[in-house]
PDB file of C-alpha atoms in Angstrom:
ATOM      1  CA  UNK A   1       0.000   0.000   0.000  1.00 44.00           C
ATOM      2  CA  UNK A   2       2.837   2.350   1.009  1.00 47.00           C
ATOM      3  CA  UNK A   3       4.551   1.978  -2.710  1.00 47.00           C
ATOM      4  CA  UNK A   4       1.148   2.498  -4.119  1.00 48.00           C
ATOM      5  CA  UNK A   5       0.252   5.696  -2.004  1.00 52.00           C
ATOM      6  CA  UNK A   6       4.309   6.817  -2.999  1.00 54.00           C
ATOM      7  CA  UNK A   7       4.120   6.043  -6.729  1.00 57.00           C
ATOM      8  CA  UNK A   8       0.391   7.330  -7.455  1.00 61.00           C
ATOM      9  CA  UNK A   9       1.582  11.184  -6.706  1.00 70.00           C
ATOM     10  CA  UNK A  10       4.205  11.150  -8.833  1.00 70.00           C
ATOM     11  CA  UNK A  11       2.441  13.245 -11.371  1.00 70.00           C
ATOM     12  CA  UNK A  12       1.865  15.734  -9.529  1.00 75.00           C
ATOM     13  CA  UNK A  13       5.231  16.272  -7.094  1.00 76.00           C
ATOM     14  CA  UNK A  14       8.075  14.143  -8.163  1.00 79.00           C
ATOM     15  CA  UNK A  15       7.430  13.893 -11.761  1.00 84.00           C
ATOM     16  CA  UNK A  16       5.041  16.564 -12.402  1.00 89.00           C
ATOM     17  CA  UNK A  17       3.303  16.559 -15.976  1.00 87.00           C
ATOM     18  CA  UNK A  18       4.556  20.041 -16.643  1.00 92.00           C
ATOM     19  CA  UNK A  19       7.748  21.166 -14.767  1.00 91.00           C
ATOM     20  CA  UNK A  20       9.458  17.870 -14.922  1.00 86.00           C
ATOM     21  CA  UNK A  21       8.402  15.784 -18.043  1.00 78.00           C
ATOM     22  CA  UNK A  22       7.879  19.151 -19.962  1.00 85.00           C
ATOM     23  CA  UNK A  23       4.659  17.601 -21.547  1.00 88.00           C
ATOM     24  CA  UNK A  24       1.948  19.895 -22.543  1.00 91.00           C
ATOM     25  CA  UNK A  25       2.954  22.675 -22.451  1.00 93.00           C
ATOM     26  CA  UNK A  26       1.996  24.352 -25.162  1.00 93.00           C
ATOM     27  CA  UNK A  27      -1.679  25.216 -23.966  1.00 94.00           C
ATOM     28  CA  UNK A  28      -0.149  26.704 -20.755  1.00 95.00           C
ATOM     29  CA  UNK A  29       2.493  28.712 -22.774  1.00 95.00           C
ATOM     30  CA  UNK A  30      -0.230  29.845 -25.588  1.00 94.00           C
ATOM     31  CA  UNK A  31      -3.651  29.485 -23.996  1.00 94.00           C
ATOM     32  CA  UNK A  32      -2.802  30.006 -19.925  1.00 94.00           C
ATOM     33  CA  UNK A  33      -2.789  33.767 -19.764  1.00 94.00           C
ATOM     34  CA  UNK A  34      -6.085  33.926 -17.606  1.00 95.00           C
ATOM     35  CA  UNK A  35      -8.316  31.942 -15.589  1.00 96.00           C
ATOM     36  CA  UNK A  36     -11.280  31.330 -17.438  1.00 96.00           C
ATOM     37  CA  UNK A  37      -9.209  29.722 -20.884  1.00 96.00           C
ATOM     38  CA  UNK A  38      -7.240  27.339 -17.886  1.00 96.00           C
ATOM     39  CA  UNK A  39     -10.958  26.611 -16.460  1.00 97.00           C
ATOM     40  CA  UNK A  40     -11.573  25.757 -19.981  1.00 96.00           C
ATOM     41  CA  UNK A  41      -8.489  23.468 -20.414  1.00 96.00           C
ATOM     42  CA  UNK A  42      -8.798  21.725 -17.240  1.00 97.00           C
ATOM     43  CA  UNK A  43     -12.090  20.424 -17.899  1.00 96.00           C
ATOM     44  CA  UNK A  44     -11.402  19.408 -21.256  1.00 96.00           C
ATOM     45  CA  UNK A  45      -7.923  17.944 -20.912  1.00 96.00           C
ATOM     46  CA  UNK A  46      -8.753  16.129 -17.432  1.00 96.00           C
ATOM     47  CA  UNK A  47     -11.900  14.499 -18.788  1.00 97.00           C
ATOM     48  CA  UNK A  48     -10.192  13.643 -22.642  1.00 96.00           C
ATOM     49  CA  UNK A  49      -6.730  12.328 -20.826  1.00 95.00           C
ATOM     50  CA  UNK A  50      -9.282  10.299 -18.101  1.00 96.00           C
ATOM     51  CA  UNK A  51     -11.507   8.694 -20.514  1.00 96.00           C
ATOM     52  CA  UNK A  52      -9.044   7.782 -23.342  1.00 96.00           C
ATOM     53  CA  UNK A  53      -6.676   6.209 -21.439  1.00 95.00           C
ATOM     54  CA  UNK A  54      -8.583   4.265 -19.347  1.00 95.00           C
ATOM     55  CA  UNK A  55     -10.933   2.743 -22.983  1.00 95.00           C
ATOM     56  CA  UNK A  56      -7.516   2.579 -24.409  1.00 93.00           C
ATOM     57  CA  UNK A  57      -6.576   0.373 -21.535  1.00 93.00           C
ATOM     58  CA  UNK A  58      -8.730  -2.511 -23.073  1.00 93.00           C
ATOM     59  CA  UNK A  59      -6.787  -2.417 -26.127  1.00 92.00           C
ATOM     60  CA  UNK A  60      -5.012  -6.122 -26.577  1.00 92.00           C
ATOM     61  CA  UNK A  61      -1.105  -5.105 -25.677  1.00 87.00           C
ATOM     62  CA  UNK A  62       0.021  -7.954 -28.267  1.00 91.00           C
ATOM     63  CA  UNK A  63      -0.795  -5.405 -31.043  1.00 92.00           C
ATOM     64  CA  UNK A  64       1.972  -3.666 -32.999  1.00 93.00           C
ATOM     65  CA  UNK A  65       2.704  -0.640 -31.234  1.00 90.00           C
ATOM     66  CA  UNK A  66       1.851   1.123 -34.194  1.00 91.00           C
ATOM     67  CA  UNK A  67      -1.480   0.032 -34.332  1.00 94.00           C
ATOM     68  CA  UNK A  68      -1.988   0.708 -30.812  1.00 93.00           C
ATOM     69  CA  UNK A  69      -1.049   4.515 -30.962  1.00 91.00           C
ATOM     70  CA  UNK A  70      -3.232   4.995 -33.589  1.00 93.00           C
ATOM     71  CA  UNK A  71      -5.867   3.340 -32.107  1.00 94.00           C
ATOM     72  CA  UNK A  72      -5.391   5.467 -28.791  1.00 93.00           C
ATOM     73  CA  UNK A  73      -5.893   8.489 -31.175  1.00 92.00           C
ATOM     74  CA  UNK A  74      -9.193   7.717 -33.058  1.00 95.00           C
ATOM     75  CA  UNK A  75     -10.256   6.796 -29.332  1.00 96.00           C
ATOM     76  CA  UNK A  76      -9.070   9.847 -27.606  1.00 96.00           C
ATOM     77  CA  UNK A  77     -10.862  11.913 -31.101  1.00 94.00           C
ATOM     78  CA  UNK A  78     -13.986  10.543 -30.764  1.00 96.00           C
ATOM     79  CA  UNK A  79     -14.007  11.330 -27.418  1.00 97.00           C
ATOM     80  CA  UNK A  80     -12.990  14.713 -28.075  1.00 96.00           C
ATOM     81  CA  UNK A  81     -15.905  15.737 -30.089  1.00 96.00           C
ATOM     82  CA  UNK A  82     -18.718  15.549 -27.292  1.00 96.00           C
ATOM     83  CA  UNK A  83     -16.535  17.321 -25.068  1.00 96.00           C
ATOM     84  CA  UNK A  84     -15.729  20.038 -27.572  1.00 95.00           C
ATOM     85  CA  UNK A  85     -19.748  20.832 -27.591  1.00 96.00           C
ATOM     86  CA  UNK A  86     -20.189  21.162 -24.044  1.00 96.00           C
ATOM     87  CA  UNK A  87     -17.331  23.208 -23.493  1.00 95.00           C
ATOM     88  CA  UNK A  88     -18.514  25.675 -26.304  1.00 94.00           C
ATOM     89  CA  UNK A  89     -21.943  25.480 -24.472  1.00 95.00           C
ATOM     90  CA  UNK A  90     -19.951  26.494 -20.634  1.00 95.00           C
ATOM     91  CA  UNK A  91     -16.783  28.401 -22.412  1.00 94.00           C
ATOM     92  CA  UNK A  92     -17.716  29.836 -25.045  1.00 93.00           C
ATOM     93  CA  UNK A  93     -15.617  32.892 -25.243  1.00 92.00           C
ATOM     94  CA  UNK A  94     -12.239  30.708 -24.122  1.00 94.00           C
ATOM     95  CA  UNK A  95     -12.788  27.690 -26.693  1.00 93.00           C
ATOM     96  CA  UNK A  96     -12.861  30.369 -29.370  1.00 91.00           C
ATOM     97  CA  UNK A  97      -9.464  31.844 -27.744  1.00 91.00           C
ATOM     98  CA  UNK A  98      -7.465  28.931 -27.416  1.00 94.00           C
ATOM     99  CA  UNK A  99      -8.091  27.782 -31.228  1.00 92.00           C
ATOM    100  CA  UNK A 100      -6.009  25.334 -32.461  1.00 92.00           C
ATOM    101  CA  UNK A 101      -4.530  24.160 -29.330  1.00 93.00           C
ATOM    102  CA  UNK A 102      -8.018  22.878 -27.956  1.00 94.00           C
ATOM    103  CA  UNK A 103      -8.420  20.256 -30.558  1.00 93.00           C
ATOM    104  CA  UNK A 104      -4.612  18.844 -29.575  1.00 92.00           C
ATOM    105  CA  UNK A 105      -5.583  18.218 -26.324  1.00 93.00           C
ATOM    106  CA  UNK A 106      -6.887  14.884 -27.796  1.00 92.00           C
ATOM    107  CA  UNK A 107      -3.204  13.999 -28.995  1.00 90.00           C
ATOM    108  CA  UNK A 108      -1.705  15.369 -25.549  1.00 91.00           C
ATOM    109  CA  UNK A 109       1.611  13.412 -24.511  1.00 87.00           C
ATOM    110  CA  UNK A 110      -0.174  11.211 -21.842  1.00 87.00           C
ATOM    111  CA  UNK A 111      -2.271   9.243 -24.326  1.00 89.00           C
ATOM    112  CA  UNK A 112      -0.076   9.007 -26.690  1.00 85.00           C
ATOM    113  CA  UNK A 113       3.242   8.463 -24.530  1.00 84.00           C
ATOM    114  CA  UNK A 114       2.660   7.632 -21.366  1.00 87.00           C
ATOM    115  CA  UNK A 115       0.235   5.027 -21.943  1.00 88.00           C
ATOM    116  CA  UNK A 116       3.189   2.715 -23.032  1.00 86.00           C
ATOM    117  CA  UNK A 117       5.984   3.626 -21.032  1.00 86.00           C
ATOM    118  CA  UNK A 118       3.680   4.124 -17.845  1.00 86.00           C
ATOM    119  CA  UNK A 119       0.260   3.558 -17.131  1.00 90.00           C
ATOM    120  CA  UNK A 120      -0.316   0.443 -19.120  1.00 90.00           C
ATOM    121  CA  UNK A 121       2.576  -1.529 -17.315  1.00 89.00           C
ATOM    122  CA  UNK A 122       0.586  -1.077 -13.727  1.00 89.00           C
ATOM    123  CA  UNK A 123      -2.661  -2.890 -12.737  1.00 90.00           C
ATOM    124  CA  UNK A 124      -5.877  -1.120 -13.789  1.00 89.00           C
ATOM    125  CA  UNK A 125      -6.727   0.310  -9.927  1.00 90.00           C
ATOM    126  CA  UNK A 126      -2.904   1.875  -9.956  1.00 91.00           C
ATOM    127  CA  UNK A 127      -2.695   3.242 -13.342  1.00 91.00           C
ATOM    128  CA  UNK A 128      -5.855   5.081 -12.677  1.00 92.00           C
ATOM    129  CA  UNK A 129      -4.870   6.242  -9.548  1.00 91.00           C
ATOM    130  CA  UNK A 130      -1.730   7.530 -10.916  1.00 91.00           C
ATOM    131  CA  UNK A 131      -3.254   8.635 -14.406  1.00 92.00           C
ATOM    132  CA  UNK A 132      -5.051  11.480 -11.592  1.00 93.00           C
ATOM    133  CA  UNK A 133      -2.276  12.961 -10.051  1.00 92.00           C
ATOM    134  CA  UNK A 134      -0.538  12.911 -13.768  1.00 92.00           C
ATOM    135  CA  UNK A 135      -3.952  15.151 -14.825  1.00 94.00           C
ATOM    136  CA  UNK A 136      -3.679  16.874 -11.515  1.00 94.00           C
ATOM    137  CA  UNK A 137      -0.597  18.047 -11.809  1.00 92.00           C
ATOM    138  CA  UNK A 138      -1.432  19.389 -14.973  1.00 94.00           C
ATOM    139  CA  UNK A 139      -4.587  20.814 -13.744  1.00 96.00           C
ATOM    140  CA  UNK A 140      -2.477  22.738 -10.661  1.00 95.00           C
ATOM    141  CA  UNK A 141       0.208  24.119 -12.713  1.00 95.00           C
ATOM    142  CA  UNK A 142      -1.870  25.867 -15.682  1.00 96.00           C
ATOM    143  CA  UNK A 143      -4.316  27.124 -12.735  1.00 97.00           C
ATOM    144  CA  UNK A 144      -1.195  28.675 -11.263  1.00 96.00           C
ATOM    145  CA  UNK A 145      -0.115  30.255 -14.026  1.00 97.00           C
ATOM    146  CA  UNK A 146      -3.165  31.386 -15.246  1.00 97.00           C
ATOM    147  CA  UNK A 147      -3.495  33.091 -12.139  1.00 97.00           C
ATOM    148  CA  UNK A 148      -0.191  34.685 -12.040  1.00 96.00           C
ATOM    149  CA  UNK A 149      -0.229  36.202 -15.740  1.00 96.00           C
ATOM    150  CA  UNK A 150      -4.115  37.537 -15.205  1.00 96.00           C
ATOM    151  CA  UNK A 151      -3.417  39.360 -12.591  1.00 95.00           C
ATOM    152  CA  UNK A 152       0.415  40.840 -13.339  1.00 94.00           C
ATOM    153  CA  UNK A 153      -0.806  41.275 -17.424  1.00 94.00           C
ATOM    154  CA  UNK A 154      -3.900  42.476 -16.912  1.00 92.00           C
ATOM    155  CA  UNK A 155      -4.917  43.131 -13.453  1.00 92.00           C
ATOM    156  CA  UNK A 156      -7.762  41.022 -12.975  1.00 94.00           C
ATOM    157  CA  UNK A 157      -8.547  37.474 -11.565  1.00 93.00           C
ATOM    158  CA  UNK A 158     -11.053  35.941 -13.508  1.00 91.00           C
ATOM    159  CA  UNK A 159     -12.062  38.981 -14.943  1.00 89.00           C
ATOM    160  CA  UNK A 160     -12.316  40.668 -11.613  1.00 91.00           C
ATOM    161  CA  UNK A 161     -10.303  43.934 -11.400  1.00 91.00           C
ATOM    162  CA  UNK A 162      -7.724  43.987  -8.813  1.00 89.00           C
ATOM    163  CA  UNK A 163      -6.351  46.534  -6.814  1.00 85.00           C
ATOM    164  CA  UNK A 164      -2.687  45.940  -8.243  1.00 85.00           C
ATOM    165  CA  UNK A 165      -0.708  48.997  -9.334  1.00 83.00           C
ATOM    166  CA  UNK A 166       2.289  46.257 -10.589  1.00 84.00           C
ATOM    167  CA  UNK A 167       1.237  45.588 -14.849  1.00 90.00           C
ATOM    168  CA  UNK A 168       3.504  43.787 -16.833  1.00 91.00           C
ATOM    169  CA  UNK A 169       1.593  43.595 -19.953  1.00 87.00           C
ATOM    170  CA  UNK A 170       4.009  41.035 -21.476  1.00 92.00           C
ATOM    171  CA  UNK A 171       3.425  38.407 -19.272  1.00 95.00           C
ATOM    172  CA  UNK A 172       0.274  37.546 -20.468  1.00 93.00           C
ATOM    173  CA  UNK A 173       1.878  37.238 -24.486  1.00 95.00           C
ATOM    174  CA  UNK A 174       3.092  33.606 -25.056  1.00 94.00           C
ATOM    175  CA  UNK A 175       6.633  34.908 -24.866  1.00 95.00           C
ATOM    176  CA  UNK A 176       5.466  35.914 -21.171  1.00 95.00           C
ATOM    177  CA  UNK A 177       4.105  32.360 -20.457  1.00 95.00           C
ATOM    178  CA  UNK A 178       7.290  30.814 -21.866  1.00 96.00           C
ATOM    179  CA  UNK A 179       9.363  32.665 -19.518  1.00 96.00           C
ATOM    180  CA  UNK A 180       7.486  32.276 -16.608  1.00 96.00           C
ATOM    181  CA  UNK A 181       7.137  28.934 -17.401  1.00 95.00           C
ATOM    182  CA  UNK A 182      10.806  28.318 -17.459  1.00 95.00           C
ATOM    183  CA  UNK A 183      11.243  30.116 -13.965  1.00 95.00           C
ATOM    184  CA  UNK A 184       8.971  27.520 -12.573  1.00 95.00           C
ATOM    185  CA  UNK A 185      10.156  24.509 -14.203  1.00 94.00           C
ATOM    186  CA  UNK A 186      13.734  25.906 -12.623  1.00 93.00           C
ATOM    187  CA  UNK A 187      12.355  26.356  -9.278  1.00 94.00           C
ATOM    188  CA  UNK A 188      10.777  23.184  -9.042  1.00 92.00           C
ATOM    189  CA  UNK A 189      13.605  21.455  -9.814  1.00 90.00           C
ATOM    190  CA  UNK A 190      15.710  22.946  -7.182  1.00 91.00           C
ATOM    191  CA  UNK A 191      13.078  22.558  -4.263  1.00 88.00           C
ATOM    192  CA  UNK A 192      12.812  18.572  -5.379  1.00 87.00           C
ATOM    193  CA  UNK A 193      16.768  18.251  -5.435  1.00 88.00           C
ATOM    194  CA  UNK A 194      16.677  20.139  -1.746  1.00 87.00           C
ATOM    195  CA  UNK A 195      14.257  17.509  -1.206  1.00 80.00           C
ATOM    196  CA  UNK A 196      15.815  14.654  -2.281  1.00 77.00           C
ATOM    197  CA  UNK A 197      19.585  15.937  -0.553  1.00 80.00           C
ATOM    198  CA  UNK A 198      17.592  16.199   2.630  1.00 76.00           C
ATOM    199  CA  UNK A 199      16.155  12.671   2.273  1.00 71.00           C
ATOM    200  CA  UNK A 200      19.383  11.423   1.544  1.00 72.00           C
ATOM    201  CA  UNK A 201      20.699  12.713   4.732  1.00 70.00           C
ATOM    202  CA  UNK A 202      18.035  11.210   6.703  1.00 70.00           C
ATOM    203  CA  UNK A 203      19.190   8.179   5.674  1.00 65.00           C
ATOM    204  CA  UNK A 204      22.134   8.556   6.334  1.00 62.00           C
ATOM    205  CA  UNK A 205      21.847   9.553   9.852  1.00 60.00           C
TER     206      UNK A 205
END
C-alpha cells in the first residue's frame, strides 16, 4: 500500500506533468494567460486524458505498437468531439481563444506516450490512480499560471479587477508564459533536489 500511495503522486510532485516531463505545455504557454481559458483546459484535458486512457486500456497489448497509438488516437478523437460541444456550451468565449490548441488536447503526450511507457505496465486500480495525479498536476500548474499572468498582465482574476498597481503587460503574451514557465520549471527542480539531498541525509543519519 505504502509503494502504491508513494508512486500514485508522482504526477503531480516528483514527476510533475509540466515542470518535470515538460509535456503539454503548449496550452499553458499559448492558452494560460487567464483563468477562465485554464478553467476551460482543465475540464477538457482532465476528462479527454481520463476517458481515453482508461478505454484505451482494453486495447489487446500484443498489437503492434503502431497500431496501438493509432488506435489510442481515433479513441481519444472521438471522445474529443462531445466534449468540444459542451465546453462551447460552458466556455464559449475561451474555446474560441485557445483555437487550435483545444483540438490537440486529444493527442496530448499522456495518451499518446505515457500510456506505453507508464500507465499500461501497472494494474488497472494503480494506473488510474496515478493517471489522476498525472492530470492533476497538470490541472495545478496551468491554474497557477493562469493566475499569475491575469493578474500581473492584466490586473484582474477571472475577470475581476484587482487593486494591483504592478502591470507587466508582457506576461500575459506567449513569450510571457514561456518565460514564466521556465522560472517555474527551474524552481521546481531545485526545491525537489533540496528535497531529495535532505532525504538522503536522513538516511544517512
Amino acid at each position: 500500500m505504502n509503494r502504491i500511495n508513494s508512486t500514485s503522486v508522482d504526477g503531480l510532485l516528483k514527476d510533475n506533468t509540466v515542470l518535470s516531463a515538460g509535456m503539454v505545455i503548449s496550452p499553458v504557454i499559448m492558452c494560460g494567460n487567464n483563468i477562465q481559458n485554464a478553467f476551460a483546459l482543465i475540464y477538457a484535458f482532465s476528462i479527454i486524458t481520463l476517458l481515453s486512457v482508461a478505454v484505451a486500456s482494453f486495447i489487446p497489448k500484443k498489437l503492434p505498437y503502431a497500431i496501438k497509438i493509432t488506435a489510442y488516437a481515433v479513441i481519444s478523437s472521438f471522445i474529443y468531439i462531445p466534449i468540444r460541444v459542451l465546453s462551447s456550451e460552458i466556455y464559449p468565449d475561451s474555446i474560441e481563444n485557445i483555437g487550435i490548441y483545444f483540438p490537440l488536447l486529444a493527442v496530448n503526450s499522456l495518451i499518446v506516450y505515457q500510456t506505453e511507457v507508464r500507465f499500461f505496465k501497472l494494474s488497472r486500480l494503480n494506473m488510474l490512480t496515478n493517471l489522476v495525479f498525472y492530470i492533476f498536476g497538470f490541472d495545478v500548474v496551468i491554474l497557477i499560471t493562469a493566475f499569475i499572468r491575469e493578474m500581473f498582465g492584466s490586473g484582474t482574476i477571472n475577470s475581476n479587477v484587482v487593486d494591483i498597481d504592478f502591470i507587466v503587460s508582457g506576461i500575459s503574451q506567449p513569450f510571457g508564459g514561456f518565460i514564466l514557465l521556465g522560472l517555474m520549471c527551474g524552481l521546481y527542480r531545485k526545491i525537489r533536489a533540496i528535497s531529495a539531498n535532505e532525504k538522503n541525509n536522513t538516511e544517512v543519519k
